[in-house]
PDB file of C-alpha atoms and ligand atoms in Angstrom:
ATOM      1  CA  MET X   1      -2.400  23.866   7.662  1.00 85.00           C
ATOM      2  CA  LYS X   2      -0.268  26.962   7.701  1.00 92.00           C
ATOM      3  CA  ALA X   3       3.076  28.302   6.505  1.00 95.00           C
ATOM      4  CA  GLU X   4       4.823  31.670   6.820  1.00 97.00           C
ATOM      5  CA  LYS X   5       4.410  33.338   3.437  1.00 98.00           C
ATOM      6  CA  ILE X   6       2.241  33.187   0.358  1.00 98.00           C
ATOM      7  CA  TRP X   7       3.295  34.506  -3.034  1.00 98.00           C
ATOM      8  CA  MET X   8       0.621  36.951  -4.222  1.00 98.00           C
ATOM      9  CA  ASP X   9       0.947  38.770  -7.522  1.00 98.00           C
ATOM     10  CA  GLY X  10       4.704  38.987  -7.292  1.00 98.00           C
ATOM     11  CA  LYS X  11       5.050  39.700  -3.563  1.00 98.00           C
ATOM     12  CA  MET X  12       5.626  37.502  -0.535  1.00 98.00           C
ATOM     13  CA  VAL X  13       2.753  38.174   1.872  1.00 98.00           C
ATOM     14  CA  ASP X  14       2.295  36.886   5.432  1.00 98.00           C
ATOM     15  CA  TRP X  15       0.031  33.812   5.530  1.00 98.00           C
ATOM     16  CA  ASN X  16      -2.587  35.659   7.627  1.00 97.00           C
ATOM     17  CA  GLU X  17      -2.535  38.712   5.343  1.00 97.00           C
ATOM     18  CA  ALA X  18      -3.130  36.820   2.078  1.00 97.00           C
ATOM     19  CA  ARG X  19      -6.692  38.097   1.652  1.00 97.00           C
ATOM     20  CA  VAL X  20      -9.052  38.786  -1.241  1.00 97.00           C
ATOM     21  CA  HIS X  21     -11.980  41.159  -1.725  1.00 97.00           C
ATOM     22  CA  VAL X  22     -15.442  39.633  -1.144  1.00 98.00           C
ATOM     23  CA  CYS X  23     -16.470  40.757  -4.623  1.00 98.00           C
ATOM     24  CA  THR X  24     -13.722  38.680  -6.223  1.00 98.00           C
ATOM     25  CA  HIS X  25     -15.227  37.232  -9.420  1.00 98.00           C
ATOM     26  CA  ALA X  26     -13.861  33.736  -8.760  1.00 98.00           C
ATOM     27  CA  LEU X  27     -15.367  33.649  -5.266  1.00 98.00           C
ATOM     28  CA  HIS X  28     -18.823  34.137  -6.767  1.00 98.00           C
ATOM     29  CA  TYR X  29     -18.518  32.147  -9.986  1.00 98.00           C
ATOM     30  CA  GLY X  30     -15.589  29.734  -9.611  1.00 98.00           C
ATOM     31  CA  SER X  31     -13.682  31.487 -12.396  1.00 98.00           C
ATOM     32  CA  GLY X  32     -10.190  30.412 -11.474  1.00 98.00           C
ATOM     33  CA  VAL X  33      -7.782  27.593 -12.239  1.00 98.00           C
ATOM     34  CA  PHE X  34      -5.362  25.869  -9.935  1.00 98.00           C
ATOM     35  CA  GLU X  35      -2.716  23.219  -9.578  1.00 98.00           C
ATOM     36  CA  GLY X  36      -1.772  20.738  -6.905  1.00 98.00           C
ATOM     37  CA  ILE X  37       1.903  19.811  -6.820  1.00 98.00           C
ATOM     38  CA  ARG X  38       4.054  17.933  -4.336  1.00 98.00           C
ATOM     39  CA  ALA X  39       7.635  18.437  -3.234  1.00 98.00           C
ATOM     40  CA  TYR X  40       9.553  15.553  -1.683  1.00 98.00           C
ATOM     41  CA  GLU X  41      12.653  15.440   0.452  1.00 97.00           C
ATOM     42  CA  THR X  42      15.447  13.619  -1.354  1.00 97.00           C
ATOM     43  CA  LYS X  43      19.047  12.918  -0.414  1.00 96.00           C
ATOM     44  CA  SER X  44      20.086  15.881  -2.597  1.00 96.00           C
ATOM     45  CA  GLY X  45      17.540  18.291  -1.090  1.00 97.00           C
ATOM     46  CA  THR X  46      13.904  19.155  -1.728  1.00 98.00           C
ATOM     47  CA  ALA X  47      12.644  18.392  -5.230  1.00 98.00           C
ATOM     48  CA  VAL X  48       9.348  19.287  -6.887  1.00 98.00           C
ATOM     49  CA  PHE X  49       7.737  16.335  -8.672  1.00 98.00           C
ATOM     50  CA  ARG X  50       7.077  16.954 -12.389  1.00 98.00           C
ATOM     51  CA  LEU X  51       6.919  20.715 -11.967  1.00 98.00           C
ATOM     52  CA  LYS X  52       7.216  21.398 -15.698  1.00 98.00           C
ATOM     53  CA  GLU X  53       4.136  19.272 -16.440  1.00 98.00           C
ATOM     54  CA  HIS X  54       2.105  20.914 -13.672  1.00 98.00           C
ATOM     55  CA  ILE X  55       2.970  24.394 -14.948  1.00 98.00           C
ATOM     56  CA  GLU X  56       2.055  23.349 -18.476  1.00 98.00           C
ATOM     57  CA  ARG X  57      -1.318  22.074 -17.262  1.00 98.00           C
ATOM     58  CA  LEU X  58      -1.876  25.312 -15.315  1.00 98.00           C
ATOM     59  CA  PHE X  59      -1.319  27.332 -18.485  1.00 98.00           C
ATOM     60  CA  ASN X  60      -3.590  24.986 -20.464  1.00 98.00           C
ATOM     61  CA  SER X  61      -6.336  25.283 -17.834  1.00 98.00           C
ATOM     62  CA  ALA X  62      -5.996  29.076 -18.033  1.00 98.00           C
ATOM     63  CA  LYS X  63      -6.152  28.953 -21.828  1.00 98.00           C
ATOM     64  CA  ILE X  64      -9.379  26.932 -21.710  1.00 98.00           C
ATOM     65  CA  LEU X  65     -10.930  29.465 -19.294  1.00 98.00           C
ATOM     66  CA  LYS X  66      -9.583  32.359 -21.424  1.00 98.00           C
ATOM     67  CA  ILE X  67      -7.369  33.705 -18.675  1.00 98.00           C
ATOM     68  CA  ASN X  68      -4.064  35.256 -19.704  1.00 98.00           C
ATOM     69  CA  ILE X  69      -1.571  34.543 -16.957  1.00 98.00           C
ATOM     70  CA  PRO X  70       0.480  37.747 -16.600  1.00 98.00           C
ATOM     71  CA  TYR X  71       3.658  35.759 -15.878  1.00 98.00           C
ATOM     72  CA  SER X  72       5.774  33.430 -17.948  1.00 98.00           C
ATOM     73  CA  ARG X  73       6.087  29.726 -17.180  1.00 98.00           C
ATOM     74  CA  GLU X  74       9.596  30.420 -15.929  1.00 98.00           C
ATOM     75  CA  GLU X  75       8.364  33.185 -13.585  1.00 98.00           C
ATOM     76  CA  ILE X  76       5.715  30.858 -12.117  1.00 98.00           C
ATOM     77  CA  ARG X  77       8.381  28.177 -11.675  1.00 98.00           C
ATOM     78  CA  GLU X  78      10.592  30.662  -9.836  1.00 98.00           C
ATOM     79  CA  ALA X  79       7.668  31.856  -7.699  1.00 98.00           C
ATOM     80  CA  ILE X  80       6.957  28.258  -6.687  1.00 98.00           C
ATOM     81  CA  LYS X  81      10.566  27.540  -5.797  1.00 98.00           C
ATOM     82  CA  ASN X  82      10.924  30.812  -3.892  1.00 98.00           C
ATOM     83  CA  THR X  83       7.751  30.121  -1.919  1.00 98.00           C
ATOM     84  CA  ILE X  84       9.138  26.704  -0.947  1.00 98.00           C
ATOM     85  CA  LYS X  85      12.457  28.249   0.052  1.00 98.00           C
ATOM     86  CA  ILE X  86      11.070  31.145   2.064  1.00 98.00           C
ATOM     87  CA  ASN X  87       8.814  28.765   3.993  1.00 98.00           C
ATOM     88  CA  LYS X  88      11.687  26.319   4.522  1.00 97.00           C
ATOM     89  CA  LEU X  89       9.390  23.560   3.300  1.00 97.00           C
ATOM     90  CA  LYS X  90      11.217  20.239   3.093  1.00 97.00           C
ATOM     91  CA  SER X  91       8.308  18.272   1.690  1.00 97.00           C
ATOM     92  CA  GLY X  92       4.661  19.099   1.186  1.00 97.00           C
ATOM     93  CA  TYR X  93       2.044  20.481  -1.123  1.00 98.00           C
ATOM     94  CA  ILE X  94       2.074  23.433  -3.509  1.00 98.00           C
ATOM     95  CA  ARG X  95      -1.099  25.197  -4.592  1.00 98.00           C
ATOM     96  CA  PRO X  96      -0.824  27.760  -7.401  1.00 98.00           C
ATOM     97  CA  LEU X  97      -4.120  29.553  -8.030  1.00 98.00           C
ATOM     98  CA  ILE X  98      -4.895  31.936 -10.895  1.00 98.00           C
ATOM     99  CA  TYR X  99      -8.243  33.649 -10.612  1.00 98.00           C
ATOM    100  CA  ARG X 100     -10.453  36.456 -11.831  1.00 98.00           C
ATOM    101  CA  GLY X 101     -10.241  39.122  -9.173  1.00 98.00           C
ATOM    102  CA  PHE X 102     -12.341  42.147  -8.306  1.00 97.00           C
ATOM    103  CA  GLU X 103     -13.397  44.832 -10.721  1.00 95.00           C
ATOM    104  CA  SER X 104     -17.086  44.238 -11.301  1.00 93.00           C
ATOM    105  CA  LEU X 105     -19.575  41.452 -10.724  1.00 95.00           C
ATOM    106  CA  GLY X 106     -21.887  39.906 -13.293  1.00 96.00           C
ATOM    107  CA  LEU X 107     -20.851  36.857 -15.250  1.00 97.00           C
ATOM    108  CA  ASP X 108     -18.777  38.630 -17.902  1.00 97.00           C
ATOM    109  CA  PRO X 109     -15.277  38.028 -16.533  1.00 97.00           C
ATOM    110  CA  PHE X 110     -13.267  39.971 -19.069  1.00 97.00           C
ATOM    111  CA  ALA X 111     -13.035  43.242 -17.152  1.00 96.00           C
ATOM    112  CA  CYS X 112     -11.798  41.533 -13.995  1.00 98.00           C
ATOM    113  CA  PRO X 113      -8.080  41.428 -13.291  1.00 98.00           C
ATOM    114  CA  VAL X 114      -6.186  38.145 -13.207  1.00 98.00           C
ATOM    115  CA  ASN X 115      -4.595  37.466  -9.829  1.00 98.00           C
ATOM    116  CA  CYS X 116      -1.949  34.844  -9.173  1.00 98.00           C
ATOM    117  CA  THR X 117      -1.022  33.165  -5.902  1.00 98.00           C
ATOM    118  CA  VAL X 118       1.139  30.295  -4.704  1.00 98.00           C
ATOM    119  CA  ALA X 119       0.634  28.743  -1.270  1.00 98.00           C
ATOM    120  CA  VAL X 120       2.637  25.844   0.146  1.00 98.00           C
ATOM    121  CA  TRP X 121       2.176  23.794   3.288  1.00 98.00           C
ATOM    122  CA  GLU X 122       3.139  20.525   4.889  1.00 96.00           C
ATOM    123  CA  TRP X 123       0.673  17.867   3.843  1.00 94.00           C
ATOM    124  CA  GLY X 124       1.075  14.199   4.715  1.00 89.00           C
ATOM    125  CA  ALA X 125      -0.965  11.351   3.281  1.00 92.00           C
ATOM    126  CA  TYR X 126      -4.198  12.776   1.758  1.00 92.00           C
ATOM    127  CA  LEU X 127      -6.457  10.007   3.019  1.00 91.00           C
ATOM    128  CA  GLY X 128      -4.363   9.148   6.057  1.00 90.00           C
ATOM    129  CA  GLU X 129      -1.113   7.206   6.506  1.00 90.00           C
ATOM    130  CA  GLU X 130      -3.056   3.993   7.081  1.00 95.00           C
ATOM    131  CA  ALA X 131      -4.824   4.427   3.725  1.00 97.00           C
ATOM    132  CA  LEU X 132      -1.563   4.016   1.832  1.00 96.00           C
ATOM    133  CA  ALA X 133      -0.822   0.706   3.538  1.00 96.00           C
ATOM    134  CA  LYS X 134      -4.279  -0.788   4.013  1.00 97.00           C
ATOM    135  CA  GLY X 135      -6.493   0.848   1.413  1.00 98.00           C
ATOM    136  CA  ILE X 136      -9.683   2.856   1.700  1.00 98.00           C
ATOM    137  CA  ARG X 137     -13.428   2.337   1.562  1.00 98.00           C
ATOM    138  CA  THR X 138     -15.330   4.048  -1.238  1.00 98.00           C
ATOM    139  CA  LYS X 139     -18.760   4.333  -2.786  1.00 98.00           C
ATOM    140  CA  ILE X 140     -20.071   5.081  -6.239  1.00 98.00           C
ATOM    141  CA  SER X 141     -21.395   8.611  -6.027  1.00 98.00           C
ATOM    142  CA  SER X 142     -25.001   9.453  -6.774  1.00 98.00           C
ATOM    143  CA  TYR X 143     -23.582  12.616  -8.392  1.00 98.00           C
ATOM    144  CA  ALA X 144     -22.560  12.181 -12.034  1.00 98.00           C
ATOM    145  CA  ARG X 145     -19.241  13.724 -13.045  1.00 98.00           C
ATOM    146  CA  ASN X 146     -19.626  17.166 -14.661  1.00 97.00           C
ATOM    147  CA  HIS X 147     -20.969  16.564 -18.156  1.00 97.00           C
ATOM    148  CA  ILE X 148     -18.420  17.053 -20.924  1.00 93.00           C
ATOM    149  CA  ASN X 149     -20.658  19.637 -22.577  1.00 95.00           C
ATOM    150  CA  SER X 150     -21.174  21.550 -19.325  1.00 96.00           C
ATOM    151  CA  THR X 151     -17.581  22.388 -18.529  1.00 96.00           C
ATOM    152  CA  SER X 152     -14.056  21.262 -19.302  1.00 95.00           C
ATOM    153  CA  GLN X 153     -12.897  18.415 -17.115  1.00 92.00           C
ATOM    154  CA  LYS X 154      -9.450  18.668 -18.691  1.00 93.00           C
ATOM    155  CA  ALA X 155      -8.982  22.067 -17.105  1.00 97.00           C
ATOM    156  CA  LYS X 156      -8.487  22.297 -13.359  1.00 98.00           C
ATOM    157  CA  ILE X 157     -11.174  24.959 -13.001  1.00 98.00           C
ATOM    158  CA  CYS X 158     -12.197  25.989  -9.467  1.00 98.00           C
ATOM    159  CA  GLY X 159     -15.918  25.824 -10.247  1.00 98.00           C
ATOM    160  CA  ASN X 160     -15.613  22.237 -11.506  1.00 98.00           C
ATOM    161  CA  TYR X 161     -14.859  21.166  -7.982  1.00 98.00           C
ATOM    162  CA  VAL X 162     -18.336  21.838  -6.597  1.00 98.00           C
ATOM    163  CA  ASN X 163     -19.194  18.531  -8.274  1.00 98.00           C
ATOM    164  CA  SER X 164     -16.351  16.901  -6.314  1.00 98.00           C
ATOM    165  CA  VAL X 165     -17.363  18.589  -3.060  1.00 98.00           C
ATOM    166  CA  PHE X 166     -20.894  17.148  -3.373  1.00 98.00           C
ATOM    167  CA  ALA X 167     -19.483  13.678  -4.033  1.00 98.00           C
ATOM    168  CA  LYS X 168     -17.011  13.970  -1.167  1.00 98.00           C
ATOM    169  CA  MET X 169     -19.635  15.153   1.338  1.00 98.00           C
ATOM    170  CA  GLU X 170     -21.915  12.312   0.332  1.00 98.00           C
ATOM    171  CA  ALA X 171     -19.096   9.762   0.777  1.00 98.00           C
ATOM    172  CA  ILE X 172     -18.111  11.085   4.195  1.00 98.00           C
ATOM    173  CA  GLU X 173     -21.699  11.202   5.407  1.00 98.00           C
ATOM    174  CA  ALA X 174     -22.121   7.616   4.200  1.00 98.00           C
ATOM    175  CA  GLY X 175     -19.168   6.667   6.407  1.00 98.00           C
ATOM    176  CA  VAL X 176     -16.628   5.891   3.658  1.00 98.00           C
ATOM    177  CA  ASP X 177     -13.420   7.670   2.702  1.00 98.00           C
ATOM    178  CA  GLU X 178     -13.914   8.680  -0.896  1.00 98.00           C
ATOM    179  CA  ALA X 179     -16.324   8.764  -3.853  1.00 98.00           C
ATOM    180  CA  ILE X 180     -16.011   7.295  -7.338  1.00 98.00           C
ATOM    181  CA  LEU X 181     -17.950   9.299  -9.914  1.00 98.00           C
ATOM    182  CA  LEU X 182     -19.585   7.878 -13.046  1.00 98.00           C
ATOM    183  CA  ASP X 183     -20.323   9.986 -16.100  1.00 98.00           C
ATOM    184  CA  THR X 184     -23.920  10.611 -17.186  1.00 97.00           C
ATOM    185  CA  ARG X 185     -23.829   7.411 -19.278  1.00 97.00           C
ATOM    186  CA  GLY X 186     -22.740   5.322 -16.318  1.00 98.00           C
ATOM    187  CA  TYR X 187     -19.078   4.870 -17.205  1.00 98.00           C
ATOM    188  CA  VAL X 188     -16.462   5.128 -14.469  1.00 98.00           C
ATOM    189  CA  THR X 189     -14.600   8.447 -14.518  1.00 98.00           C
ATOM    190  CA  GLU X 190     -12.498   9.272 -11.434  1.00 98.00           C
ATOM    191  CA  GLY X 191     -12.529  10.040  -7.727  1.00 98.00           C
ATOM    192  CA  SER X 192     -13.411  13.440  -6.292  1.00 98.00           C
ATOM    193  CA  GLY X 193      -9.740  14.383  -6.700  1.00 98.00           C
ATOM    194  CA  GLU X 194      -7.995  11.285  -8.055  1.00 98.00           C
ATOM    195  CA  ASN X 195      -7.732   9.202 -11.204  1.00 98.00           C
ATOM    196  CA  ILE X 196      -8.588   5.528 -10.896  1.00 98.00           C
ATOM    197  CA  PHE X 197      -6.765   2.343 -11.963  1.00 98.00           C
ATOM    198  CA  TRP X 198      -7.873  -1.280 -11.728  1.00 98.00           C
ATOM    199  CA  ILE X 199      -6.171  -4.606 -12.301  1.00 98.00           C
ATOM    200  CA  ARG X 200      -7.694  -7.818 -13.678  1.00 98.00           C
ATOM    201  CA  ASN X 201      -5.730 -10.960 -14.453  1.00 97.00           C
ATOM    202  CA  GLY X 202      -2.452  -9.068 -14.263  1.00 97.00           C
ATOM    203  CA  VAL X 203      -3.492  -6.349 -16.744  1.00 98.00           C
ATOM    204  CA  ILE X 204      -3.510  -2.754 -15.503  1.00 98.00           C
ATOM    205  CA  TYR X 205      -6.288  -0.469 -16.707  1.00 98.00           C
ATOM    206  CA  THR X 206      -7.320   3.139 -16.388  1.00 98.00           C
ATOM    207  CA  THR X 207      -9.987   5.283 -18.030  1.00 98.00           C
ATOM    208  CA  PRO X 208      -9.327   7.325 -21.180  1.00 97.00           C
ATOM    209  CA  THR X 209      -8.803  11.043 -20.499  1.00 95.00           C
ATOM    210  CA  ALA X 210     -11.618  12.521 -22.582  1.00 92.00           C
ATOM    211  CA  ASN X 211     -13.857  13.203 -19.582  1.00 92.00           C
ATOM    212  CA  VAL X 212     -11.422  13.204 -16.662  1.00 96.00           C
ATOM    213  CA  LEU X 213      -8.509  15.306 -15.549  1.00 97.00           C
ATOM    214  CA  GLU X 214      -5.317  14.421 -17.397  1.00 97.00           C
ATOM    215  CA  GLY X 215      -3.617  13.442 -14.187  1.00 98.00           C
ATOM    216  CA  ILE X 216       0.110  13.827 -13.975  1.00 98.00           C
ATOM    217  CA  THR X 217       0.315  10.979 -11.464  1.00 98.00           C
ATOM    218  CA  ARG X 218      -1.781   8.925 -13.912  1.00 98.00           C
ATOM    219  CA  ASP X 219       0.769   9.662 -16.605  1.00 98.00           C
ATOM    220  CA  SER X 220       3.631   8.775 -14.244  1.00 98.00           C
ATOM    221  CA  ILE X 221       1.996   5.460 -13.359  1.00 98.00           C
ATOM    222  CA  ILE X 222       1.394   4.541 -16.993  1.00 98.00           C
ATOM    223  CA  LYS X 223       5.103   5.147 -17.665  1.00 98.00           C
ATOM    224  CA  ILE X 224       6.115   3.187 -14.562  1.00 97.00           C
ATOM    225  CA  THR X 225       3.893   0.193 -15.385  1.00 97.00           C
ATOM    226  CA  LYS X 226       5.248   0.028 -18.937  1.00 95.00           C
ATOM    227  CA  ASP X 227       8.755   0.197 -17.519  1.00 95.00           C
ATOM    228  CA  MET X 228       7.913  -2.618 -15.100  1.00 96.00           C
ATOM    229  CA  LYS X 229       6.667  -4.650 -18.099  1.00 97.00           C
ATOM    230  CA  TYR X 230       3.060  -4.842 -16.978  1.00 98.00           C
ATOM    231  CA  GLU X 231       0.411  -4.983 -19.650  1.00 98.00           C
ATOM    232  CA  PHE X 232      -1.580  -1.740 -19.706  1.00 98.00           C
ATOM    233  CA  GLN X 233      -4.812  -0.615 -21.393  1.00 98.00           C
ATOM    234  CA  GLU X 234      -7.203   2.340 -21.350  1.00 98.00           C
ATOM    235  CA  LYS X 235     -10.843   1.326 -21.161  1.00 97.00           C
ATOM    236  CA  TYR X 236     -14.338   2.646 -20.436  1.00 98.00           C
ATOM    237  CA  ILE X 237     -16.027   0.423 -17.862  1.00 98.00           C
ATOM    238  CA  CYS X 238     -19.139   0.385 -15.692  1.00 98.00           C
ATOM    239  CA  ARG X 239     -19.136   0.100 -11.923  1.00 98.00           C
ATOM    240  CA  ASP X 240     -19.519  -3.701 -11.902  1.00 98.00           C
ATOM    241  CA  GLU X 241     -16.113  -4.210 -13.487  1.00 98.00           C
ATOM    242  CA  LEU X 242     -14.545  -2.475 -10.506  1.00 98.00           C
ATOM    243  CA  TYR X 243     -16.420  -4.766  -8.104  1.00 98.00           C
ATOM    244  CA  ILE X 244     -14.835  -7.860  -9.665  1.00 98.00           C
ATOM    245  CA  SER X 245     -11.345  -6.452 -10.215  1.00 98.00           C
ATOM    246  CA  ASP X 246      -8.416  -8.030  -8.389  1.00 98.00           C
ATOM    247  CA  GLU X 247      -7.069  -4.652  -7.297  1.00 98.00           C
ATOM    248  CA  VAL X 248      -8.229  -1.038  -7.585  1.00 98.00           C
ATOM    249  CA  PHE X 249      -6.340   2.098  -6.640  1.00 98.00           C
ATOM    250  CA  PHE X 250      -6.614   5.871  -6.789  1.00 98.00           C
ATOM    251  CA  CYS X 251      -3.764   8.112  -7.822  1.00 98.00           C
ATOM    252  CA  GLY X 252      -3.201  11.826  -7.688  1.00 98.00           C
ATOM    253  CA  THR X 253      -0.762  14.386  -6.416  1.00 98.00           C
ATOM    254  CA  ALA X 254      -2.477  14.589  -3.043  1.00 98.00           C
ATOM    255  CA  ALA X 255      -3.570  10.922  -2.902  1.00 97.00           C
ATOM    256  CA  GLU X 256      -0.284   9.587  -4.376  1.00 98.00           C
ATOM    257  CA  VAL X 257      -1.057   5.851  -4.831  1.00 98.00           C
ATOM    258  CA  THR X 258      -3.937   4.891  -2.524  1.00 98.00           C
ATOM    259  CA  PRO X 259      -5.300   1.329  -2.653  1.00 98.00           C
ATOM    260  CA  ILE X 260      -9.088   0.868  -2.642  1.00 98.00           C
ATOM    261  CA  ARG X 261     -10.197  -2.090  -0.564  1.00 98.00           C
ATOM    262  CA  GLU X 262     -13.937  -1.647  -0.739  1.00 98.00           C
ATOM    263  CA  ILE X 263     -16.492  -0.171  -3.166  1.00 98.00           C
ATOM    264  CA  ASP X 264     -20.216  -0.051  -2.264  1.00 98.00           C
ATOM    265  CA  ASN X 265     -19.617  -2.664   0.450  1.00 98.00           C
ATOM    266  CA  TYR X 266     -18.038  -5.056  -2.070  1.00 98.00           C
ATOM    267  CA  THR X 267     -14.626  -6.270  -0.943  1.00 98.00           C
ATOM    268  CA  ILE X 268     -12.063  -5.713  -3.683  1.00 98.00           C
ATOM    269  CA  GLY X 269      -9.715  -8.659  -4.132  1.00 97.00           C
ATOM    270  CA  GLU X 270      -8.435  -9.708  -0.741  1.00 97.00           C
ATOM    271  CA  GLY X 271      -9.724  -6.525   0.886  1.00 98.00           C
ATOM    272  CA  LYS X 272      -6.268  -5.074   1.309  1.00 98.00           C
ATOM    273  CA  ARG X 273      -3.513  -3.469  -0.750  1.00 98.00           C
ATOM    274  CA  GLY X 274      -2.879  -5.832  -3.664  1.00 98.00           C
ATOM    275  CA  PRO X 275       0.594  -6.994  -4.739  1.00 98.00           C
ATOM    276  CA  ILE X 276       0.725  -5.084  -8.046  1.00 98.00           C
ATOM    277  CA  THR X 277      -0.550  -1.914  -6.384  1.00 98.00           C
ATOM    278  CA  GLU X 278       2.149  -2.326  -3.756  1.00 98.00           C
ATOM    279  CA  ASN X 279       4.867  -2.695  -6.416  1.00 98.00           C
ATOM    280  CA  ILE X 280       3.695   0.400  -8.276  1.00 98.00           C
ATOM    281  CA  GLN X 281       3.326   2.360  -5.048  1.00 98.00           C
ATOM    282  CA  ARG X 282       6.837   1.444  -3.914  1.00 98.00           C
ATOM    283  CA  LYS X 283       8.299   2.421  -7.282  1.00 98.00           C
ATOM    284  CA  PHE X 284       6.347   5.685  -7.307  1.00 98.00           C
ATOM    285  CA  PHE X 285       7.648   6.742  -3.898  1.00 98.00           C
ATOM    286  CA  SER X 286      11.222   5.793  -4.667  1.00 98.00           C
ATOM    287  CA  ILE X 287      11.080   7.860  -7.882  1.00 98.00           C
ATOM    288  CA  ALA X 288       9.553  10.851  -6.040  1.00 98.00           C
ATOM    289  CA  LYS X 289      12.227  10.591  -3.366  1.00 98.00           C
ATOM    290  CA  GLY X 290      15.005  10.671  -5.961  1.00 98.00           C
ATOM    291  CA  GLU X 291      16.103   7.071  -5.554  1.00 98.00           C
ATOM    292  CA  GLU X 292      15.682   6.097  -9.204  1.00 97.00           C
ATOM    293  CA  GLU X 293      18.444   7.290 -11.530  1.00 96.00           C
ATOM    294  CA  LYS X 294      16.308   6.797 -14.622  1.00 97.00           C
ATOM    295  CA  TYR X 295      13.592   9.173 -13.409  1.00 98.00           C
ATOM    296  CA  LEU X 296      15.692  12.007 -11.994  1.00 98.00           C
ATOM    297  CA  ASN X 297      14.473  14.193 -14.863  1.00 98.00           C
ATOM    298  CA  TRP X 298      11.010  14.162 -13.213  1.00 98.00           C
ATOM    299  CA  LEU X 299      12.452  16.090 -10.278  1.00 98.00           C
ATOM    300  CA  ASP X 300      13.100  19.815 -10.175  1.00 98.00           C
ATOM    301  CA  TYR X 301      15.409  20.544  -7.263  1.00 98.00           C
ATOM    302  CA  VAL X 302      14.678  23.622  -5.181  1.00 96.00           C
TER     303      VAL X 302
HETATM  304  N1  PPE Z   1      -8.800  13.981 -11.065  1.00 79.26           N
HETATM  305  C1  PPE Z   1      -9.196  15.069 -10.351  1.00 79.26           C
HETATM  306  C2  PPE Z   1     -10.597  15.509 -10.441  1.00 79.26           C
HETATM  307  C3  PPE Z   1      -8.264  15.740  -9.558  1.00 79.26           C
HETATM  308  O1  PPE Z   1      -8.648  16.807  -8.868  1.00 79.26           O
HETATM  309  C4  PPE Z   1      -6.936  15.280  -9.478  1.00 79.26           C
HETATM  310  C5  PPE Z   1      -5.941  15.960  -8.607  1.00 79.26           C
HETATM  311  C6  PPE Z   1      -6.568  14.149 -10.241  1.00 79.26           C
HETATM  312  C7  PPE Z   1      -7.531  13.540 -11.032  1.00 79.26           C
HETATM  313  C8  PPE Z   1      -5.153  13.641 -10.295  1.00 79.26           C
HETATM  314  O2  PPE Z   1      -4.329  14.550 -10.991  1.00 79.26           O
HETATM  315  P1  PPE Z   1      -2.786  14.718 -10.665  1.00 79.26           P
HETATM  316  O3  PPE Z   1      -2.670  15.366  -9.340  1.00 79.26           O
HETATM  317  O4  PPE Z   1      -2.253  15.543 -11.762  1.00 79.26           O
HETATM  318  O5  PPE Z   1      -2.206  13.357 -10.671  1.00 79.26           O
HETATM  319  N2  PPE Z   1      -6.487  16.533  -7.424  1.00 79.26           N
HETATM  320  C9  PPE Z   1      -5.754  17.528  -6.700  1.00 79.26           C
HETATM  321  C10 PPE Z   1      -6.587  18.227  -5.662  1.00 79.26           C
HETATM  322  C11 PPE Z   1      -6.887  17.504  -4.412  1.00 79.26           C
HETATM  323  C12 PPE Z   1      -7.560  18.397  -3.391  1.00 79.26           C
HETATM  324  O6  PPE Z   1      -8.144  17.856  -2.432  1.00 79.26           O
HETATM  325  O7  PPE Z   1      -7.477  19.623  -3.501  1.00 79.26           O
HETATM  326  C13 PPE Z   1      -4.445  16.974  -6.151  1.00 79.26           C
HETATM  327  O8  PPE Z   1      -4.312  15.770  -5.992  1.00 79.26           O
HETATM  328  O9  PPE Z   1      -3.565  17.780  -5.894  1.00 79.26           O
END
C-alpha cells in the first residue's frame, strides 16, 4: 500500500515523509479517532461513497473523545477530495485520522495538540476477491467486544481497535478469515471491523447499534433492503442463532458486503453466498458505482 502524497495538517507531504514524533500521545494511549471511506470509479468520474456521513461520524467520534478538530467539515471534505486528486486515485480507500500529537506524555491529553491527516490508497476487496463471491470462514472470538462502560463503541477511537486486533490475530491463527465478537453478556455484536447481518426465513436482521459501531454500510444496507421490500428487524441474538441462519454476511466500508459461509466449523445455509446476500451485494455495488439514479445523492464526485 502506497500513494504519492498524504495531507498532514493542511499540507501535502510525500508518502515517505509523513512521520510523527515517537512521543505522540496517540501512539502511546490510542487517543485518536479515524474514518474509513471508499471512493469508486463511476461513469461520471471518481465518487466518494457517503462522504457527508463519514465526516459527520468523524466529528462525532472526536466530540466523544473531547478532541476539537481545528478544521470545519467542509475543509476536511476538501482535504479528502484534494488528496484523492493529487494521488490520481480512481478508486480506493480513504483514511482520515485525527489524533493527539506530541507535547507531553502522561494520560492527561488536554495539553497535546490535535493533528489531522488524510491518507488514500488503492485497496481491493478487504478479505480477498474470492471472499465476495464465495464467502468467508469465521469463528466466534474468545475476546468479548469492548464493554460499553469501558469505552465508546460508537466512536471510531484508535485505542478501541486493540480489541479488534486481538480478535483478528486469534482468527488468523485459528486458520479462519475473520472473527465475530460477542459482548460480555454473550450477545452477538460485530466483526473485528464489520457489522453483521443474518437472514432467517426471508427476514433480514442486524444487531441494534447501542454497543457496536454505527456503520454507514449498515445504514446503507438497511435502506436498500427496505427499498427492495425485504422484511427487516434489529435484534439481539446469541451465537447459536447465527449457526442456524439461512445466510449471514458482514458489511463495512472495507469489507463491503462479504458473505459468511462458515462460523465455528458450522456450515451456514448452503455453505456459499446466499441468494438474498447476492441481491443486496449486487445492489450495493451498483449504487456505489453510480448506476442507480435514486441513490446518486450518496455519491460525492471528486
Ligand atoms: N464495526 C467496526 C468495529 C468497524 O471498524 C467498521 C468499519 C464497521 C463496523 C463498519 O462501519 P462502516 O465502514 O461505516 O460501514 N471498519 C473500518 C476499518 C477496517 C480496517 O481494517 O481498518 C472500515 O471498514 O473502513
